[in-house]
Amino acid sequence: MNNRHRHGAYGLLIRHVMAPAMDAIRGTQTMRALRELEDSQWWPLSRIEELQATKLNELISHAYQKVPYYRRLMDRADLRPCAIRSATDLSRLPVLTRDMVRTSMTEMRATDYPARKLRRGTTGGSTGQPLVFYSTLDDQRTHGFARGIRAMQYAGVDLGERRMLIRIQRHHSSSSEQMLHRLSRILENVHELDSRDITESTLTDIVSYLDRDDVRCLTGYPSAVSFIASWIEEKGTTVPALDAIVTGGEQLFTHQRQRIRTVFGLEPFSKYSTNEAFEIAMECEAHSGMHIAAEDLVVEIVDANGIPVPPGTEGRILVTNLHNYGMPLIRYDLEDTGAFLPGSCPCGRGLPRLSHVLGRRFDIIHTPSGRHVSGSNLGTNRLANMPVRKFQFVQEALDHLVVRLVAVPGTPDSDLSSMRSCIPPMLNKILGDDVRVEVTFQDDIELTSGGKHLLVISRVDPDSWLNKGPTAHSR
Ligand SMILES: [Zn+2]
């Protein structure tokens, strides 16, 4: 169903008057980029790939001419820009890891972009090692924003329709930046809520805000959205009548999807975006995988050696953002795992799809006997069906796993002790008997500095499990 312009005169005013005015103030062309994206998504895949190849050629030439890092890299490999004609040629270049970006930071910036024209961003706070990168106004505010608006359209939410957005509050460097951010939020009609502010004492207000007639959509981390759903269920409060729920920023687990579906009566839309590349992929109304914004990005799925794997096979997700001319990141490893979904989508869009994204590649529990088990395989569905609000796995040592639980308030002691006794054997079946599983109850589980909930925290030195057992993690 195409909901475009459904909300009448106000929607037209936003789209044709206010948003273009915002573009003029910011010096961006978001609305032009949006119109192009609204059109190109319906093209056949071959035509989308042609557009992608043209943009990729331009980016590679730019990187060769203006970015010392790529000039050296390609000269050393005896490659000229004409050797990279399409996405399939990209594997001639090496994978770019976060560590490589850290080491070569200054050399990766384009020489024709003065520092004042670059926009600083950070990422990776959740792994404890933040990474600084740079993008441009055109990349972030024209193309990134346009992809973001199109992604919301997939959920039936158009620019200017009121929604609540759960995220960590960003710090905007200058006061003019802050003003622009505020203007932009007014225009988009977005009410921001910091994920760290979702507490027992604020939930009543949050839920009553969501119940307002004009609030159409809730967008946020899946852990936060499903936590709100659990709270509504527990309290027996009126369920807010929303039209759409969009989750992003973390992996959407099956148990979270089920809880959101059960409580709100809506199928959530999962979105994949990162700080470095902005919007990457979004689930459409067919709820069959996530469409990659292939007009603006090249997404590759590769094995441990950087070689592309066939559709349906899981691998590392690499992204090449075709609009960041300030600091091009080519074949950049997002440290997430995912797979392409073969075939075309029933919705008719030509954009390729990711079947799923399995979150951080480091969300893995390693065992003394060499097993590598993804956190999402540790009986999360069963845990979610216990009187538990939040849970987290902390691997303290190779042979010691702590399961942190936040129980539903008022859970009888007998239930707590039965959880304490039944969870360890359940996990030992998955991990093996050489891991001591300990269950602890806490009042809450802290969020990362990025406001996210981590499913797995590992305090184990990678040297203790590297080269032990199969490298592929069992699922
Ligand atoms: Zn689709």
Tab-separated table of C-alpha atoms and ligand atoms in Angstrom:
chain	number	residue	atom	x	y	z
A	1	MET	CA	0.000	0.000	0.000
A	2	ASN	CA	1.343	3.390	-0.898
A	3	ASN	CA	0.602	5.894	1.814
A	4	ARG	CA	2.302	8.787	0.171
A	5	HIS	CA	0.607	12.141	0.760
A	6	ARG	CA	-2.133	10.375	2.686
A	7	HIS	CA	-2.180	12.977	5.399
A	8	GLY	CA	-3.558	15.712	3.146
A	9	ALA	CA	-2.974	19.432	3.209
A	10	TYR	CA	-0.464	19.427	6.089
A	11	GLY	CA	1.576	16.731	4.396
A	12	LEU	CA	1.631	18.728	1.173
A	13	LEU	CA	2.706	21.831	3.069
A	14	ILE	CA	5.564	19.925	4.710
A	15	ARG	CA	6.681	18.322	1.512
A	16	HIS	CA	6.381	21.224	-0.874
A	17	VAL	CA	7.002	24.252	1.327
A	18	MET	CA	8.663	23.533	4.649
A	19	ALA	CA	11.067	20.776	3.677
A	20	PRO	CA	12.356	22.677	0.615
A	21	ALA	CA	12.786	25.740	2.855
A	22	MET	CA	14.808	23.587	5.254
A	23	ASP	CA	16.968	22.460	2.331
A	24	ALA	CA	17.601	26.099	1.446
A	25	ILE	CA	18.603	26.974	5.028
A	26	ARG	CA	20.892	23.947	5.357
A	27	GLY	CA	22.307	24.099	1.861
A	28	THR	CA	21.165	20.548	1.129
A	29	GLN	CA	19.071	18.840	-1.547
A	30	THR	CA	17.310	16.233	0.538
A	31	MET	CA	13.953	16.567	-1.203
A	32	ARG	CA	15.499	16.200	-4.666
A	33	ALA	CA	17.368	13.086	-3.503
A	34	LEU	CA	14.157	11.737	-1.972
A	35	ARG	CA	12.226	12.146	-5.229
A	36	GLU	CA	14.976	10.250	-7.038
A	37	LEU	CA	14.936	7.435	-4.458
A	38	GLU	CA	11.141	7.202	-4.562
A	39	ASP	CA	11.446	6.594	-8.268
A	40	SER	CA	14.532	4.373	-8.532
A	41	GLN	CA	13.371	1.812	-5.949
A	42	TRP	CA	10.869	0.492	-8.537
A	43	TRP	CA	13.434	0.133	-11.311
A	44	PRO	CA	14.544	-3.364	-12.335
A	45	LEU	CA	17.617	-4.486	-10.400
A	46	SER	CA	19.811	-4.288	-13.520
A	47	ARG	CA	19.055	-0.572	-13.909
A	48	ILE	CA	19.703	0.072	-10.213
A	49	GLU	CA	23.042	-1.718	-10.565
A	50	GLU	CA	23.949	0.488	-13.543
A	51	LEU	CA	23.342	3.602	-11.470
A	52	GLN	CA	25.319	2.071	-8.615
A	53	ALA	CA	28.231	1.246	-10.955
A	54	THR	CA	28.315	4.817	-12.298
A	55	LYS	CA	28.474	6.246	-8.782
A	56	LEU	CA	31.057	3.667	-7.734
A	57	ASN	CA	33.299	4.594	-10.691
A	58	GLU	CA	33.151	8.246	-9.702
A	59	LEU	CA	33.926	7.479	-6.066
A	60	ILE	CA	36.886	5.233	-6.926
A	61	SER	CA	38.343	7.866	-9.297
A	62	HIS	CA	37.946	10.499	-6.603
A	63	ALA	CA	39.562	8.232	-4.001
A	64	TYR	CA	42.494	7.532	-6.321
A	65	GLN	CA	43.024	11.216	-7.140
A	66	LYS	CA	42.319	12.876	-3.813
A	67	VAL	CA	42.753	10.362	-1.015
A	68	PRO	CA	46.422	9.533	-0.233
A	69	TYR	CA	45.493	6.231	1.433
A	70	TYR	CA	43.746	4.861	-1.650
A	71	ARG	CA	46.308	6.288	-4.061
A	72	ARG	CA	49.040	4.351	-2.269
A	73	LEU	CA	46.963	1.224	-1.869
A	74	MET	CA	45.986	1.064	-5.543
A	75	ASP	CA	49.440	2.011	-6.837
A	76	ARG	CA	50.961	-0.735	-4.747
A	77	ALA	CA	48.480	-3.263	-6.161
A	78	ASP	CA	49.021	-1.827	-9.656
A	79	LEU	CA	45.324	-1.009	-9.945
A	80	ARG	CA	43.844	1.961	-11.807
A	81	PRO	CA	40.318	3.288	-11.117
A	82	CYS	CA	39.101	1.765	-14.395
A	83	ALA	CA	39.749	-1.696	-12.893
A	84	ILE	CA	36.786	-1.203	-10.541
A	85	ARG	CA	33.823	-0.949	-12.919
A	86	SER	CA	31.091	-2.460	-10.779
A	87	ALA	CA	30.343	-3.869	-7.350
A	88	THR	CA	31.727	-7.268	-8.351
A	89	ASP	CA	35.149	-5.707	-9.091
A	90	LEU	CA	35.318	-4.317	-5.565
A	91	SER	CA	36.842	-7.517	-4.200
A	92	ARG	CA	40.088	-6.494	-5.917
A	93	LEU	CA	40.453	-4.060	-3.042
A	94	PRO	CA	41.099	-5.234	0.521
A	95	VAL	CA	38.538	-5.144	3.308
A	96	LEU	CA	38.800	-1.989	5.429
A	97	THR	CA	38.586	-2.675	9.155
A	98	ARG	CA	37.943	-0.205	11.957
A	99	ASP	CA	41.529	-0.707	13.146
A	100	MET	CA	42.838	0.247	9.709
A	101	VAL	CA	40.740	3.431	9.786
A	102	ARG	CA	42.105	4.262	13.240
A	103	THR	CA	45.682	3.844	12.050
A	104	SER	CA	45.367	5.729	8.764
A	105	MET	CA	42.883	8.409	9.825
A	106	THR	CA	44.597	11.491	8.368
A	107	GLU	CA	45.559	9.827	5.115
A	108	MET	CA	41.987	8.719	4.533
A	109	ARG	CA	40.614	12.215	4.296
A	110	ALA	CA	40.239	13.719	0.838
A	111	THR	CA	42.743	16.500	0.183
A	112	ASP	CA	40.152	18.651	-1.581
A	113	TYR	CA	37.897	18.799	1.489
A	114	PRO	CA	38.990	21.400	4.022
A	115	ALA	CA	38.492	20.329	7.647
A	116	ARG	CA	35.694	22.874	8.166
A	117	LYS	CA	33.611	21.131	5.478
A	118	LEU	CA	33.885	17.742	7.120
A	119	ARG	CA	31.374	16.499	9.674
A	120	ARG	CA	32.862	14.534	12.503
A	121	GLY	CA	31.151	11.376	13.702
A	122	THR	CA	31.985	8.597	16.125
A	123	THR	CA	31.039	4.984	16.425
A	124	GLY	CA	31.937	1.784	18.217
A	125	GLY	CA	31.325	3.056	21.729
A	126	SER	CA	29.668	-0.227	22.622
A	127	THR	CA	32.852	-2.186	22.059
A	128	GLY	CA	34.745	0.239	24.255
A	129	GLN	CA	36.881	1.503	21.399
A	130	PRO	CA	35.275	4.533	19.787
A	131	LEU	CA	36.255	5.346	16.226
A	132	VAL	CA	36.246	8.833	14.750
A	133	PHE	CA	35.286	9.265	11.098
A	134	TYR	CA	34.239	12.083	8.824
A	135	SER	CA	31.445	12.575	6.339
A	136	THR	CA	30.093	15.529	4.392
A	137	LEU	CA	26.938	17.612	4.513
A	138	ASP	CA	25.884	16.150	1.159
A	139	ASP	CA	26.443	12.599	2.365
A	140	GLN	CA	24.681	12.955	5.681
A	141	ARG	CA	21.966	15.541	5.190
A	142	THR	CA	21.097	15.133	1.526
A	143	HIS	CA	21.485	11.421	0.847
A	144	GLY	CA	21.423	9.957	4.371
A	145	PHE	CA	18.316	11.943	5.329
A	146	ALA	CA	16.583	11.084	2.043
A	147	ARG	CA	17.195	7.370	2.658
A	148	GLY	CA	15.832	7.809	6.167
A	149	ILE	CA	12.622	9.433	4.926
A	150	ARG	CA	12.159	6.714	2.298
A	151	ALA	CA	12.715	4.025	4.933
A	152	MET	CA	9.899	5.469	7.037
A	153	GLN	CA	7.615	5.484	3.982
A	154	TYR	CA	8.016	1.694	3.844
A	155	ALA	CA	6.335	1.631	7.245
A	156	GLY	CA	3.600	3.923	5.905
A	157	VAL	CA	4.884	6.967	7.781
A	158	ASP	CA	5.475	10.074	5.694
A	159	LEU	CA	7.547	13.133	6.439
A	160	GLY	CA	5.823	15.281	9.052
A	161	GLU	CA	3.689	12.547	10.610
A	162	ARG	CA	4.179	12.488	14.350
A	163	ARG	CA	6.333	9.774	15.824
A	164	MET	CA	8.318	9.035	18.912
A	165	LEU	CA	11.973	8.253	18.372
A	166	ILE	CA	13.963	6.459	21.061
A	167	ARG	CA	17.652	7.125	20.763
A	168	ILE	CA	20.616	8.433	22.609
A	169	GLN	CA	20.733	12.235	22.641
A	170	ARG	CA	23.373	13.412	20.250
A	171	HIS	CA	25.735	16.176	21.128
A	172	HIS	CA	25.783	18.832	18.474
A	173	SER	CA	29.015	20.733	18.414
A	174	SER	CA	27.925	24.278	17.611
A	175	SER	CA	24.855	26.277	18.557
A	176	SER	CA	23.877	26.650	14.889
A	177	GLU	CA	24.003	22.846	14.625
A	178	GLN	CA	21.704	22.570	17.626
A	179	MET	CA	19.279	25.043	16.119
A	180	LEU	CA	19.238	23.166	12.815
A	181	HIS	CA	18.677	19.895	14.630
A	182	ARG	CA	15.728	21.354	16.541
A	183	LEU	CA	14.232	22.860	13.376
A	184	SER	CA	14.640	19.580	11.628
A	185	ARG	CA	12.875	17.672	14.431
A	186	ILE	CA	9.980	20.163	14.391
A	187	LEU	CA	9.649	19.727	10.654
A	188	GLU	CA	9.769	15.959	10.923
A	189	ASN	CA	7.381	16.101	13.884
A	190	VAL	CA	9.612	13.797	15.884
A	191	HIS	CA	9.490	13.580	19.663
A	192	GLU	CA	12.870	12.324	20.866
A	193	LEU	CA	13.220	10.157	23.924
A	194	ASP	CA	16.585	9.167	25.340
A	195	SER	CA	16.713	5.386	25.846
A	196	ARG	CA	18.319	5.962	29.255
A	197	ASP	CA	15.184	7.815	30.372
A	198	ILE	CA	12.894	4.790	30.059
A	199	THR	CA	12.324	3.885	33.681
A	200	GLU	CA	9.535	2.680	35.933
A	201	SER	CA	8.723	6.291	36.826
A	202	THR	CA	8.587	7.629	33.250
A	203	LEU	CA	6.804	4.752	31.521
A	204	THR	CA	3.290	5.918	32.379
A	205	ASP	CA	3.941	9.239	30.628
A	206	ILE	CA	5.682	7.588	27.689
A	207	VAL	CA	2.783	5.223	27.093
A	208	SER	CA	0.177	7.963	27.420
A	209	TYR	CA	2.128	10.077	24.934
A	210	LEU	CA	2.102	7.159	22.499
A	211	ASP	CA	-1.665	6.929	22.969
A	212	ARG	CA	-2.233	10.460	21.649
A	213	ASP	CA	-4.385	10.498	18.517
A	214	ASP	CA	-1.775	12.214	16.392
A	215	VAL	CA	1.117	9.896	17.306
A	216	ARG	CA	1.379	7.357	14.518
A	217	CYS	CA	4.645	5.583	14.995
A	218	LEU	CA	7.198	4.433	17.528
A	219	THR	CA	10.795	4.079	16.366
A	220	GLY	CA	13.624	2.823	18.535
A	221	TYR	CA	16.037	0.155	19.632
A	222	PRO	CA	14.226	-3.219	19.688
A	223	SER	CA	15.284	-3.771	23.309
A	224	ALA	CA	13.621	-0.488	24.320
A	225	VAL	CA	10.471	-1.038	22.255
A	226	SER	CA	9.972	-4.581	23.514
A	227	PHE	CA	10.645	-3.407	27.056
A	228	ILE	CA	7.809	-0.880	26.683
A	229	ALA	CA	5.626	-3.695	25.280
A	230	SER	CA	6.407	-5.931	28.281
A	231	TRP	CA	5.595	-3.112	30.685
A	232	ILE	CA	2.217	-2.487	29.007
A	233	GLU	CA	1.471	-6.211	29.185
A	234	GLU	CA	2.486	-6.449	32.853
A	235	LYS	CA	0.468	-3.411	33.935
A	236	GLY	CA	-2.548	-4.215	31.791
A	237	THR	CA	-2.475	-0.583	30.582
A	238	THR	CA	-4.410	0.489	27.473
A	239	VAL	CA	-2.363	-0.372	24.423
A	240	PRO	CA	-1.558	2.768	22.410
A	241	ALA	CA	-3.201	2.719	18.977
A	242	LEU	CA	-0.136	3.093	16.756
A	243	ASP	CA	0.036	2.537	13.007
A	244	ALA	CA	3.638	1.428	12.794
A	245	ILE	CA	6.615	0.289	14.830
A	246	VAL	CA	10.119	0.586	13.420
A	247	THR	CA	13.129	-0.886	15.163
A	248	GLY	CA	16.794	-0.280	14.477
A	249	GLY	CA	20.236	0.161	16.012
A	250	GLU	CA	20.348	-3.378	17.401
A	251	GLN	CA	19.444	-6.805	16.122
A	252	LEU	CA	15.692	-7.477	16.350
A	253	PHE	CA	15.432	-10.870	18.043
A	254	THR	CA	12.551	-13.274	17.401
A	255	HIS	CA	11.328	-13.025	20.986
A	256	GLN	CA	11.229	-9.228	20.704
A	257	ARG	CA	9.360	-9.360	17.380
A	258	GLN	CA	6.830	-11.724	18.934
A	259	ARG	CA	6.318	-9.556	21.994
A	260	ILE	CA	5.828	-6.395	19.903
A	261	ARG	CA	3.406	-8.230	17.621
A	262	THR	CA	1.426	-9.648	20.546
A	263	VAL	CA	1.159	-6.433	22.546
A	264	PHE	CA	0.750	-3.795	19.826
A	265	GLY	CA	-0.894	-6.033	17.225
A	266	LEU	CA	1.619	-4.752	14.660
A	267	GLU	CA	4.375	-6.441	12.712
A	268	PRO	CA	7.510	-4.370	13.383
A	269	PHE	CA	9.662	-3.028	10.550
A	270	SER	CA	13.337	-3.709	11.074
A	271	LYS	CA	15.778	-1.095	9.847
A	272	TYR	CA	19.531	-1.381	9.467
A	273	SER	CA	21.545	1.790	9.872
A	274	THR	CA	24.945	2.650	11.264
A	275	ASN	CA	26.644	5.852	12.371
A	276	GLU	CA	29.156	5.670	9.524
A	277	ALA	CA	26.858	4.896	6.599
A	278	PHE	CA	23.488	6.134	7.923
A	279	GLU	CA	20.444	4.268	6.561
A	280	ILE	CA	21.460	1.042	4.859
A	281	ALA	CA	18.429	-1.258	4.593
A	282	MET	CA	14.787	-1.344	5.599
A	283	GLU	CA	12.011	-3.927	5.762
A	284	CYS	CA	9.092	-3.173	3.433
A	285	GLU	CA	5.381	-3.870	3.881
A	286	ALA	CA	5.923	-7.443	2.625
A	287	HIS	CA	8.052	-8.063	5.782
A	288	SER	CA	10.320	-10.287	3.766
A	289	GLY	CA	13.883	-9.193	4.416
A	290	MET	CA	15.276	-5.663	4.265
A	291	HIS	CA	15.722	-3.686	1.044
A	292	ILE	CA	19.233	-2.315	0.646
A	293	ALA	CA	19.411	1.305	-0.546
A	294	ALA	CA	21.603	0.109	-3.426
A	295	GLU	CA	21.401	3.418	-5.278
A	296	ASP	CA	23.587	4.991	-2.593
A	297	LEU	CA	25.535	2.073	-1.137
A	298	VAL	CA	27.273	-1.108	-2.142
A	299	VAL	CA	26.685	-3.834	0.417
A	300	GLU	CA	28.800	-6.999	0.182
A	301	ILE	CA	28.614	-10.192	2.219
A	302	VAL	CA	32.022	-11.850	2.402
A	303	ASP	CA	33.857	-14.683	4.108
A	304	ALA	CA	36.804	-14.378	6.487
A	305	ASN	CA	39.132	-13.699	3.521
A	306	GLY	CA	37.001	-10.913	2.054
A	307	ILE	CA	35.649	-13.102	-0.768
A	308	PRO	CA	31.917	-12.607	-1.564
A	309	VAL	CA	29.683	-15.504	-0.524
A	310	PRO	CA	26.543	-16.620	-2.428
A	311	PRO	CA	23.056	-15.342	-1.481
A	312	GLY	CA	21.681	-17.174	1.529
A	313	THR	CA	25.126	-17.698	3.056
A	314	GLU	CA	26.050	-15.756	6.155
A	315	GLY	CA	29.138	-13.606	6.198
A	316	ARG	CA	30.655	-10.295	7.238
A	317	ILE	CA	28.752	-7.230	6.053
A	318	LEU	CA	30.875	-4.698	4.137
A	319	VAL	CA	29.563	-1.353	3.005
A	320	THR	CA	30.806	1.227	0.526
A	321	ASN	CA	28.939	4.488	0.924
A	322	LEU	CA	28.878	6.075	-2.540
A	323	HIS	CA	28.330	9.633	-1.340
A	324	ASN	CA	31.022	10.163	1.270
A	325	TYR	CA	33.639	12.097	-0.675
A	326	GLY	CA	35.196	13.596	2.450
A	327	MET	CA	36.529	10.326	3.825
A	328	PRO	CA	35.620	7.465	1.517
A	329	LEU	CA	35.247	4.136	3.327
A	330	ILE	CA	35.502	1.441	0.689
A	331	ARG	CA	34.619	-2.157	1.621
A	332	TYR	CA	34.257	-1.041	5.205
A	333	ASP	CA	33.673	-3.868	7.684
A	334	LEU	CA	30.665	-2.999	9.861
A	335	GLU	CA	31.507	-5.887	12.220
A	336	ASP	CA	28.024	-7.306	11.703
A	337	THR	CA	27.002	-10.656	10.250
A	338	GLY	CA	24.234	-11.073	7.674
A	339	ALA	CA	23.106	-12.753	4.453
A	340	PHE	CA	21.540	-11.740	1.145
A	341	LEU	CA	18.032	-12.961	0.449
A	342	PRO	CA	17.822	-14.492	-3.052
A	343	GLY	CA	14.950	-13.734	-5.435
A	344	SER	CA	12.702	-10.703	-5.748
A	345	CYS	CA	10.324	-9.186	-3.218
A	346	PRO	CA	6.545	-9.491	-3.598
A	347	CYS	CA	6.289	-5.692	-3.163
A	348	GLY	CA	7.766	-5.168	-6.627
A	349	ARG	CA	10.734	-3.017	-5.605
A	350	GLY	CA	13.899	-3.852	-7.510
A	351	LEU	CA	16.221	-3.202	-4.576
A	352	PRO	CA	18.176	-6.264	-3.367
A	353	ARG	CA	17.509	-7.588	0.134
A	354	LEU	CA	19.274	-8.712	3.275
A	355	SER	CA	17.490	-11.638	4.892
A	356	HIS	CA	18.625	-10.643	8.359
A	357	VAL	CA	21.395	-8.931	10.231
A	358	LEU	CA	22.807	-10.798	13.185
A	359	GLY	CA	24.126	-7.826	15.061
A	360	ARG	CA	27.644	-7.512	16.243
A	361	ARG	CA	29.992	-10.253	15.205
A	362	PHE	CA	31.425	-10.179	18.700
A	363	ASP	CA	28.153	-11.266	20.365
A	364	ILE	CA	29.601	-14.739	20.671
A	365	ILE	CA	30.203	-16.976	23.662
A	366	HIS	CA	33.362	-19.073	23.345
A	367	THR	CA	33.866	-22.238	25.392
A	368	PRO	CA	36.937	-24.160	26.609
A	369	SER	CA	36.087	-27.054	24.279
A	370	GLY	CA	36.099	-24.685	21.292
A	371	ARG	CA	32.408	-24.032	20.761
A	372	HIS	CA	31.401	-20.584	19.493
A	373	VAL	CA	27.749	-19.856	20.186
A	374	SER	CA	25.936	-16.692	19.166
A	375	GLY	CA	24.130	-14.957	22.050
A	376	SER	CA	20.847	-15.164	20.156
A	377	ASN	CA	21.108	-18.965	20.293
A	378	LEU	CA	21.269	-19.129	24.054
A	379	GLY	CA	17.613	-19.907	24.603
A	380	THR	CA	16.510	-16.266	24.351
A	381	ASN	CA	12.947	-17.278	23.462
A	382	ARG	CA	12.666	-19.363	26.612
A	383	LEU	CA	14.137	-16.616	28.763
A	384	ALA	CA	11.698	-14.115	27.265
A	385	ASN	CA	8.824	-16.361	28.341
A	386	MET	CA	9.926	-16.326	31.968
A	387	PRO	CA	8.924	-13.477	34.331
A	388	VAL	CA	11.937	-11.508	33.135
A	389	ARG	CA	12.094	-7.947	31.866
A	390	LYS	CA	15.674	-7.836	30.623
A	391	PHE	CA	18.533	-10.265	30.324
A	392	GLN	CA	22.170	-10.225	29.405
A	393	PHE	CA	24.985	-12.768	29.130
A	394	VAL	CA	28.345	-11.800	30.585
A	395	GLN	CA	31.226	-14.105	29.829
A	396	GLU	CA	33.568	-13.494	32.748
A	397	ALA	CA	36.042	-16.212	31.758
A	398	LEU	CA	36.230	-18.913	29.139
A	399	ASP	CA	34.580	-21.323	31.566
A	400	HIS	CA	32.330	-18.895	33.426
A	401	LEU	CA	29.126	-17.327	32.120
A	402	VAL	CA	26.908	-15.043	34.172
A	403	VAL	CA	23.277	-14.646	33.163
A	404	ARG	CA	22.004	-11.314	34.424
A	405	LEU	CA	18.255	-11.111	34.839
A	406	VAL	CA	15.918	-8.274	35.722
A	407	ALA	CA	12.837	-10.006	37.074
A	408	VAL	CA	9.328	-8.622	36.763
A	409	PRO	CA	8.655	-6.779	40.070
A	410	GLY	CA	6.650	-8.863	42.501
A	411	THR	CA	7.815	-12.212	41.135
A	412	PRO	CA	7.567	-14.700	44.059
A	413	ASP	CA	10.813	-16.001	45.549
A	414	SER	CA	9.880	-19.529	44.551
A	415	ASP	CA	9.846	-18.490	40.875
A	416	LEU	CA	13.194	-16.737	41.245
A	417	SER	CA	14.790	-19.814	42.730
A	418	SER	CA	13.318	-22.092	40.090
A	419	MET	CA	14.809	-19.829	37.394
A	420	ARG	CA	18.124	-19.967	39.248
A	421	SER	CA	18.050	-23.742	39.098
A	422	CYS	CA	16.580	-24.368	35.630
A	423	ILE	CA	18.581	-21.875	33.529
A	424	PRO	CA	22.093	-23.356	34.048
A	425	PRO	CA	21.231	-26.870	32.782
A	426	MET	CA	19.333	-25.330	29.867
A	427	LEU	CA	22.440	-23.358	28.829
A	428	ASN	CA	24.823	-26.241	29.538
A	429	LYS	CA	22.926	-28.251	26.931
A	430	ILE	CA	23.887	-25.588	24.375
A	431	LEU	CA	27.362	-24.647	25.602
A	432	GLY	CA	28.574	-27.945	27.012
A	433	ASP	CA	29.316	-28.906	30.608
A	434	ASP	CA	32.692	-27.189	30.756
A	435	VAL	CA	31.103	-23.779	31.341
A	436	ARG	CA	29.883	-22.828	34.803
A	437	VAL	CA	26.623	-20.911	34.383
A	438	GLU	CA	25.627	-18.551	37.159
A	439	VAL	CA	22.306	-16.709	37.382
A	440	THR	CA	22.129	-13.311	39.080
A	441	PHE	CA	19.164	-10.992	39.617
A	442	GLN	CA	19.640	-7.244	39.351
A	443	ASP	CA	17.388	-4.179	39.549
A	444	ASP	CA	18.412	-3.061	36.074
A	445	ILE	CA	20.982	-3.618	33.349
A	446	GLU	CA	23.067	-0.630	32.330
A	447	LEU	CA	22.987	0.611	28.733
A	448	THR	CA	26.100	1.347	26.691
A	449	SER	CA	27.321	4.905	26.218
A	450	GLY	CA	25.402	4.739	22.931
A	451	GLY	CA	22.175	4.005	24.834
A	452	LYS	CA	21.963	0.429	23.576
A	453	HIS	CA	21.312	-2.820	25.369
A	454	LEU	CA	24.004	-5.434	24.830
A	455	LEU	CA	22.965	-9.072	24.756
A	456	VAL	CA	26.512	-10.326	25.248
A	457	ILE	CA	29.438	-8.818	27.097
A	458	SER	CA	32.684	-10.714	26.877
A	459	ARG	CA	35.580	-10.156	29.226
A	460	VAL	CA	37.562	-12.982	27.692
A	461	ASP	CA	40.871	-12.324	26.022
A	462	PRO	CA	40.413	-13.388	22.358
A	463	ASP	CA	43.836	-15.112	22.518
A	464	SER	CA	42.302	-17.696	24.821
A	465	TRP	CA	39.894	-18.970	22.167
A	466	LEU	CA	41.451	-17.965	18.850
A	467	ASN	CA	42.615	-20.951	16.815
A	468	LYS	CA	40.521	-23.248	18.957
A	469	GLY	CA	37.830	-25.222	17.247
A	470	PRO	CA	35.874	-24.243	14.150
A	471	THR	CA	35.837	-20.518	13.343
A	472	ALA	CA	32.239	-20.544	12.194
A	473	HIS	CA	29.898	-19.964	15.098
A	474	SER	CA	27.167	-22.480	15.540
A	475	ARG	CA	23.611	-21.187	15.389
B	1	ZN	ZN	9.714	-5.423	-0.622
